[in-house]
mmCIF file of C-alpha atoms in Angstrom:
data_model
loop_
_atom_site.group_PDB
_atom_site.id
_atom_site.type_symbol
_atom_site.label_atom_id
_atom_site.label_comp_id
_atom_site.label_asym_id
_atom_site.label_seq_id
_atom_site.Cartn_x
_atom_site.Cartn_y
_atom_site.Cartn_z
ATOM 1 C CA MET N 372 114.364 92.296 91.741
ATOM 2 C CA PHE N 373 110.886 92.855 93.166
ATOM 3 C CA VAL N 374 109.018 89.583 93.788
ATOM 4 C CA PHE N 375 105.343 90.268 94.555
ATOM 5 C CA ASP N 376 102.848 87.966 95.855
ATOM 6 C CA ARG N 377 99.580 88.542 94.204
ATOM 7 C CA SER N 378 97.451 85.918 96.118
ATOM 8 C CA SER N 379 93.688 86.529 96.620
ATOM 9 C CA SER N 380 94.152 86.824 100.331
ATOM 10 C CA MET N 381 95.390 90.439 100.003
ATOM 11 C CA SER N 382 92.379 92.771 100.048
ATOM 12 C CA GLY N 383 91.613 94.980 96.934
ATOM 13 C CA GLU N 384 92.357 98.218 98.495
ATOM 14 C CA ARG N 385 95.563 96.985 100.081
ATOM 15 C CA SER N 386 96.745 95.198 96.691
ATOM 16 C CA LYS N 387 95.965 98.347 94.614
ATOM 17 C CA ALA N 388 97.904 100.494 97.182
ATOM 18 C CA ALA N 389 100.872 97.974 97.241
ATOM 19 C CA ALA N 390 100.644 97.979 93.449
ATOM 20 C CA ALA N 391 100.960 101.752 93.048
ATOM 21 C CA THR N 392 103.654 101.908 95.642
ATOM 22 C CA LEU N 393 105.715 99.084 93.750
ATOM 23 C CA VAL N 394 105.343 100.804 90.285
ATOM 24 C CA ILE N 395 106.554 104.156 92.136
ATOM 25 C CA CYS N 396 109.748 102.121 93.547
ATOM 26 C CA LEU N 397 110.373 100.841 90.172
ATOM 27 C CA GLU N 398 109.772 104.268 88.556
ATOM 28 C CA ALA N 399 112.602 105.874 91.177
ATOM 29 C CA LEU N 400 115.105 103.489 90.480
ATOM 30 C CA ALA N 401 114.657 104.038 86.820
ATOM 31 C CA GLY N 402 115.129 107.707 87.641
ATOM 32 C CA MET N 403 118.081 107.105 89.561
ATOM 33 C CA GLU N 404 119.621 105.120 86.541
ATOM 34 C CA ARG N 405 118.844 108.525 84.625
ATOM 35 C CA ASP N 406 120.368 110.558 87.050
ATOM 36 C CA ILE N 407 123.725 108.525 87.234
ATOM 37 C CA ARG N 408 123.928 108.799 83.520
ATOM 38 C CA ALA N 409 123.221 112.684 83.527
ATOM 39 C CA ALA N 410 125.735 112.960 86.263
ATOM 40 C CA GLU N 411 128.347 111.020 84.468
ATOM 41 C CA ALA N 412 127.793 113.016 81.031
ATOM 42 C CA GLU N 413 127.972 116.609 83.039
ATOM 43 C CA HIS N 414 131.187 115.617 84.710
ATOM 44 C CA ASN N 415 132.907 113.562 82.169
ATOM 45 C CA LEU N 416 133.107 110.439 84.325
ATOM 46 C CA ASN N 417 132.207 106.874 84.720
ATOM 47 C CA VAL N 418 130.878 105.539 88.330
ATOM 48 C CA ASP N 419 130.387 102.199 86.817
ATOM 49 C CA LEU N 420 127.017 101.905 88.519
ATOM 50 C CA ASP N 421 124.185 100.146 86.573
ATOM 51 C CA ILE N 422 120.511 99.813 88.280
ATOM 52 C CA ARG N 423 118.449 97.139 86.778
ATOM 53 C CA THR N 424 115.228 95.981 87.880
ATOM 54 C CA ALA N 425 112.995 93.066 87.324
ATOM 55 C CA LEU N 426 109.341 92.246 88.748
ATOM 56 C CA TYR N 427 107.950 88.638 89.411
ATOM 57 C CA THR N 428 104.362 88.401 90.604
ATOM 58 C CA PHE N 429 103.453 84.912 91.870
ATOM 59 C CA ASN N 430 100.401 82.905 92.977
ATOM 60 C CA LYS N 431 99.890 79.607 91.523
ATOM 61 C CA THR N 432 101.828 80.790 88.534
ATOM 62 C CA LEU N 433 104.768 83.031 87.763
ATOM 63 C CA THR N 434 104.583 86.074 85.420
ATOM 64 C CA GLN N 435 107.300 88.657 84.748
ATOM 65 C CA PRO N 436 105.979 91.861 83.798
ATOM 66 C CA LYS N 437 109.142 93.786 84.107
ATOM 67 C CA GLN N 438 112.049 91.937 82.577
ATOM 68 C CA LEU N 439 115.493 92.585 84.112
ATOM 69 C CA SER N 440 116.658 95.756 82.814
ATOM 70 C CA SER N 441 117.413 99.328 83.187
ATOM 71 C CA GLY N 442 114.583 101.825 82.871
ATOM 72 C CA LEU N 443 110.837 101.098 82.913
ATOM 73 C CA SER N 444 108.733 101.645 79.803
ATOM 74 C CA ASP N 445 104.947 102.571 79.681
ATOM 75 C CA GLN N 446 104.043 98.994 78.642
ATOM 76 C CA GLU N 447 106.241 97.480 81.711
ATOM 77 C CA ARG N 448 104.656 100.162 84.206
ATOM 78 C CA PHE N 449 101.148 99.357 82.898
ATOM 79 C CA ASP N 450 101.763 95.492 82.990
ATOM 80 C CA SER N 451 103.271 95.570 86.277
ATOM 81 C CA TYR N 452 100.394 97.564 87.977
ATOM 82 C CA GLY N 453 97.962 95.078 86.215
ATOM 83 C CA SER N 454 99.676 92.068 87.271
ATOM 84 C CA VAL N 455 100.093 93.074 91.022
ATOM 85 C CA THR N 456 96.343 94.165 91.144
ATOM 86 C CA GLN N 457 94.883 91.068 89.610
ATOM 87 C CA PRO N 458 95.182 88.260 92.330
ATOM 88 C CA THR N 459 94.264 84.789 91.362
ATOM 89 C CA GLY N 460 94.672 82.744 94.499
ATOM 90 C CA GLY N 461 97.413 80.405 95.871
ATOM 91 C CA THR N 462 100.718 81.542 97.231
ATOM 92 C CA THR N 463 103.828 79.731 95.872
ATOM 93 C CA HIS N 464 106.976 81.604 97.001
ATOM 94 C CA SER N 465 109.337 79.367 95.426
ATOM 95 C CA LEU N 466 108.190 79.695 91.866
ATOM 96 C CA ALA N 467 109.876 83.181 91.474
ATOM 97 C CA LEU N 468 113.036 82.192 93.663
ATOM 98 C CA GLN N 469 113.917 79.226 91.688
ATOM 99 C CA HIS N 470 113.571 81.004 88.460
ATOM 100 C CA ILE N 471 115.870 83.617 89.836
ATOM 101 C CA GLU N 472 118.261 80.959 90.783
ATOM 102 C CA THR N 473 118.670 80.332 87.016
ATOM 103 C CA TYR N 474 120.362 83.979 86.531
ATOM 104 C CA PRO N 475 124.013 83.603 85.912
ATOM 105 C CA VAL N 476 126.362 84.572 88.622
ATOM 106 C CA GLU N 477 127.605 88.066 88.398
ATOM 107 C CA PRO N 478 130.346 88.505 91.130
ATOM 108 C CA ASP N 479 131.055 92.368 90.523
ATOM 109 C CA ARG N 480 127.154 93.353 91.164
ATOM 110 C CA GLN N 481 125.249 93.628 94.359
ATOM 111 C CA ARG N 482 122.130 91.276 93.721
ATOM 112 C CA ILE N 483 118.936 92.199 95.913
ATOM 113 C CA ILE N 484 115.555 90.388 95.957
ATOM 114 C CA ILE N 485 112.852 92.058 97.762
ATOM 115 C CA VAL N 486 109.842 89.774 98.215
ATOM 116 C CA VAL N 487 106.691 91.669 99.120
ATOM 117 C CA THR N 488 103.848 89.536 100.474
ATOM 118 C CA ASP N 489 100.811 89.193 102.689
ATOM 119 C CA GLY N 490 101.614 85.974 104.143
ATOM 120 C CA GLU N 491 102.909 82.258 104.040
ATOM 121 C CA PRO N 492 102.661 79.937 101.282
ATOM 122 C CA ASN N 493 99.391 78.204 100.909
ATOM 123 C CA SER N 494 101.022 74.709 100.809
ATOM 124 C CA LYS N 495 103.050 73.800 103.617
ATOM 125 C CA LYS N 496 105.166 71.672 101.221
ATOM 126 C CA ASP N 497 106.262 75.130 99.583
ATOM 127 C CA ILE N 498 107.882 76.296 102.937
ATOM 128 C CA PRO N 499 110.836 73.999 102.910
ATOM 129 C CA THR N 500 111.302 74.429 98.990
ATOM 130 C CA THR N 501 111.598 78.365 99.481
ATOM 131 C CA ARG N 502 113.807 78.146 102.417
ATOM 132 C CA GLU N 503 116.072 75.881 100.388
ATOM 133 C CA SER N 504 116.076 78.340 97.454
ATOM 134 C CA ILE N 505 116.601 81.358 99.794
ATOM 135 C CA GLY N 506 119.728 79.462 101.239
ATOM 136 C CA ARG N 507 121.068 78.607 97.744
ATOM 137 C CA LEU N 508 120.670 82.304 96.536
ATOM 138 C CA ARG N 509 122.172 83.661 99.761
ATOM 139 C CA ALA N 510 125.302 81.228 99.285
ATOM 140 C CA LYS N 511 125.461 82.739 95.713
ATOM 141 C CA GLY N 512 125.630 86.310 97.132
ATOM 142 C CA TRP N 513 122.106 87.685 96.734
ATOM 143 C CA HIS N 514 120.624 89.740 99.314
ATOM 144 C CA ILE N 515 117.008 88.540 100.052
ATOM 145 C CA TYR N 516 114.802 90.643 101.953
ATOM 146 C CA GLY N 517 110.950 89.631 102.849
ATOM 147 C CA VAL N 518 108.654 92.442 103.369
ATOM 148 C CA SER N 519 105.486 91.107 104.714
ATOM 149 C CA ILE N 520 102.438 93.540 104.762
ATOM 150 C CA GLY N 521 100.025 92.665 107.689
ATOM 151 C CA SER N 522 101.358 89.325 108.579
ATOM 152 C CA ASP N 523 104.046 87.683 110.615
ATOM 153 C CA ALA N 524 104.416 84.697 108.605
ATOM 154 C CA ALA N 525 106.755 85.853 105.813
ATOM 155 C CA VAL N 526 108.953 87.617 108.471
ATOM 156 C CA GLN N 527 109.601 84.241 109.708
ATOM 157 C CA LEU N 528 110.124 82.783 106.291
ATOM 158 C CA TYR N 529 112.725 85.396 105.201
ATOM 159 C CA ALA N 530 114.567 85.818 108.568
ATOM 160 C CA PRO N 531 116.659 87.154 109.501
ATOM 161 C CA ASP N 532 116.434 89.885 106.686
ATOM 162 C CA SER N 533 112.579 90.529 106.920
ATOM 163 C CA GLN N 534 110.297 93.159 108.087
ATOM 164 C CA ARG N 535 106.731 93.570 108.756
ATOM 165 C CA ILE N 536 104.696 96.472 107.558
ATOM 166 C CA ASP N 537 101.098 97.006 108.124
ATOM 167 C CA ASP N 538 100.511 99.891 105.621
ATOM 168 C CA PRO N 539 101.506 99.462 102.071
ATOM 169 C CA ALA N 540 102.389 103.234 102.188
ATOM 170 C CA GLU N 541 105.171 102.360 104.157
ATOM 171 C CA LEU N 542 106.697 100.216 101.423
ATOM 172 C CA PRO N 543 108.852 102.894 99.783
ATOM 173 C CA ALA N 544 110.740 103.823 102.993
ATOM 174 C CA THR N 545 111.155 100.014 103.561
ATOM 175 C CA VAL N 546 112.499 99.395 100.322
ATOM 176 C CA GLN N 547 114.766 102.378 100.570
ATOM 177 C CA SER N 548 116.184 101.417 103.919
ATOM 178 C CA LEU N 549 116.840 97.658 102.594
ATOM 179 C CA ILE N 550 118.810 98.940 99.684
ATOM 180 C CA GLU N 551 120.639 101.525 101.638
ATOM 181 C CA ARG N 552 121.531 98.728 104.108
ATOM 182 C CA THR N 553 122.935 96.587 101.243
ATOM 183 C CA LEU N 554 125.064 99.167 99.636
#
């Protein structure tokens, strides 16, 4: 799952670059799913691998332009890009994490959350709430990674599994390395 901070503190160009990159990552994972199905059919086998993605965007409110599923529809692609590029202010990390906590536990799956943000929550009260959600999710087996664009604040919030990048163009390689590290 991708969780993206769409706060107004991320500059317009940086936000657009991050949005385009994020949609490309979703598309690549959907393409991977298609490739797996084609290889299974071609070789008459079942590798029992199912890639599902979701996208949450947050600021003062939470939206989910892409529901948890395989593939990526044109509408989800459009909605995802639009949601990420329309910042409205505020940063409340705990909103998405608390919602993800409601998902049923699936012990036979690798579950990965990648939070992409440009900073820390605007409210200092959200920091302990976010840390508590991170702890509960990790205890349930979720891998939670923080990718901070141009700021060290989220690196500390999502430690030890966090990384700072200074250019949104680094996002695809960063996401790939996090997924490879998990699998």
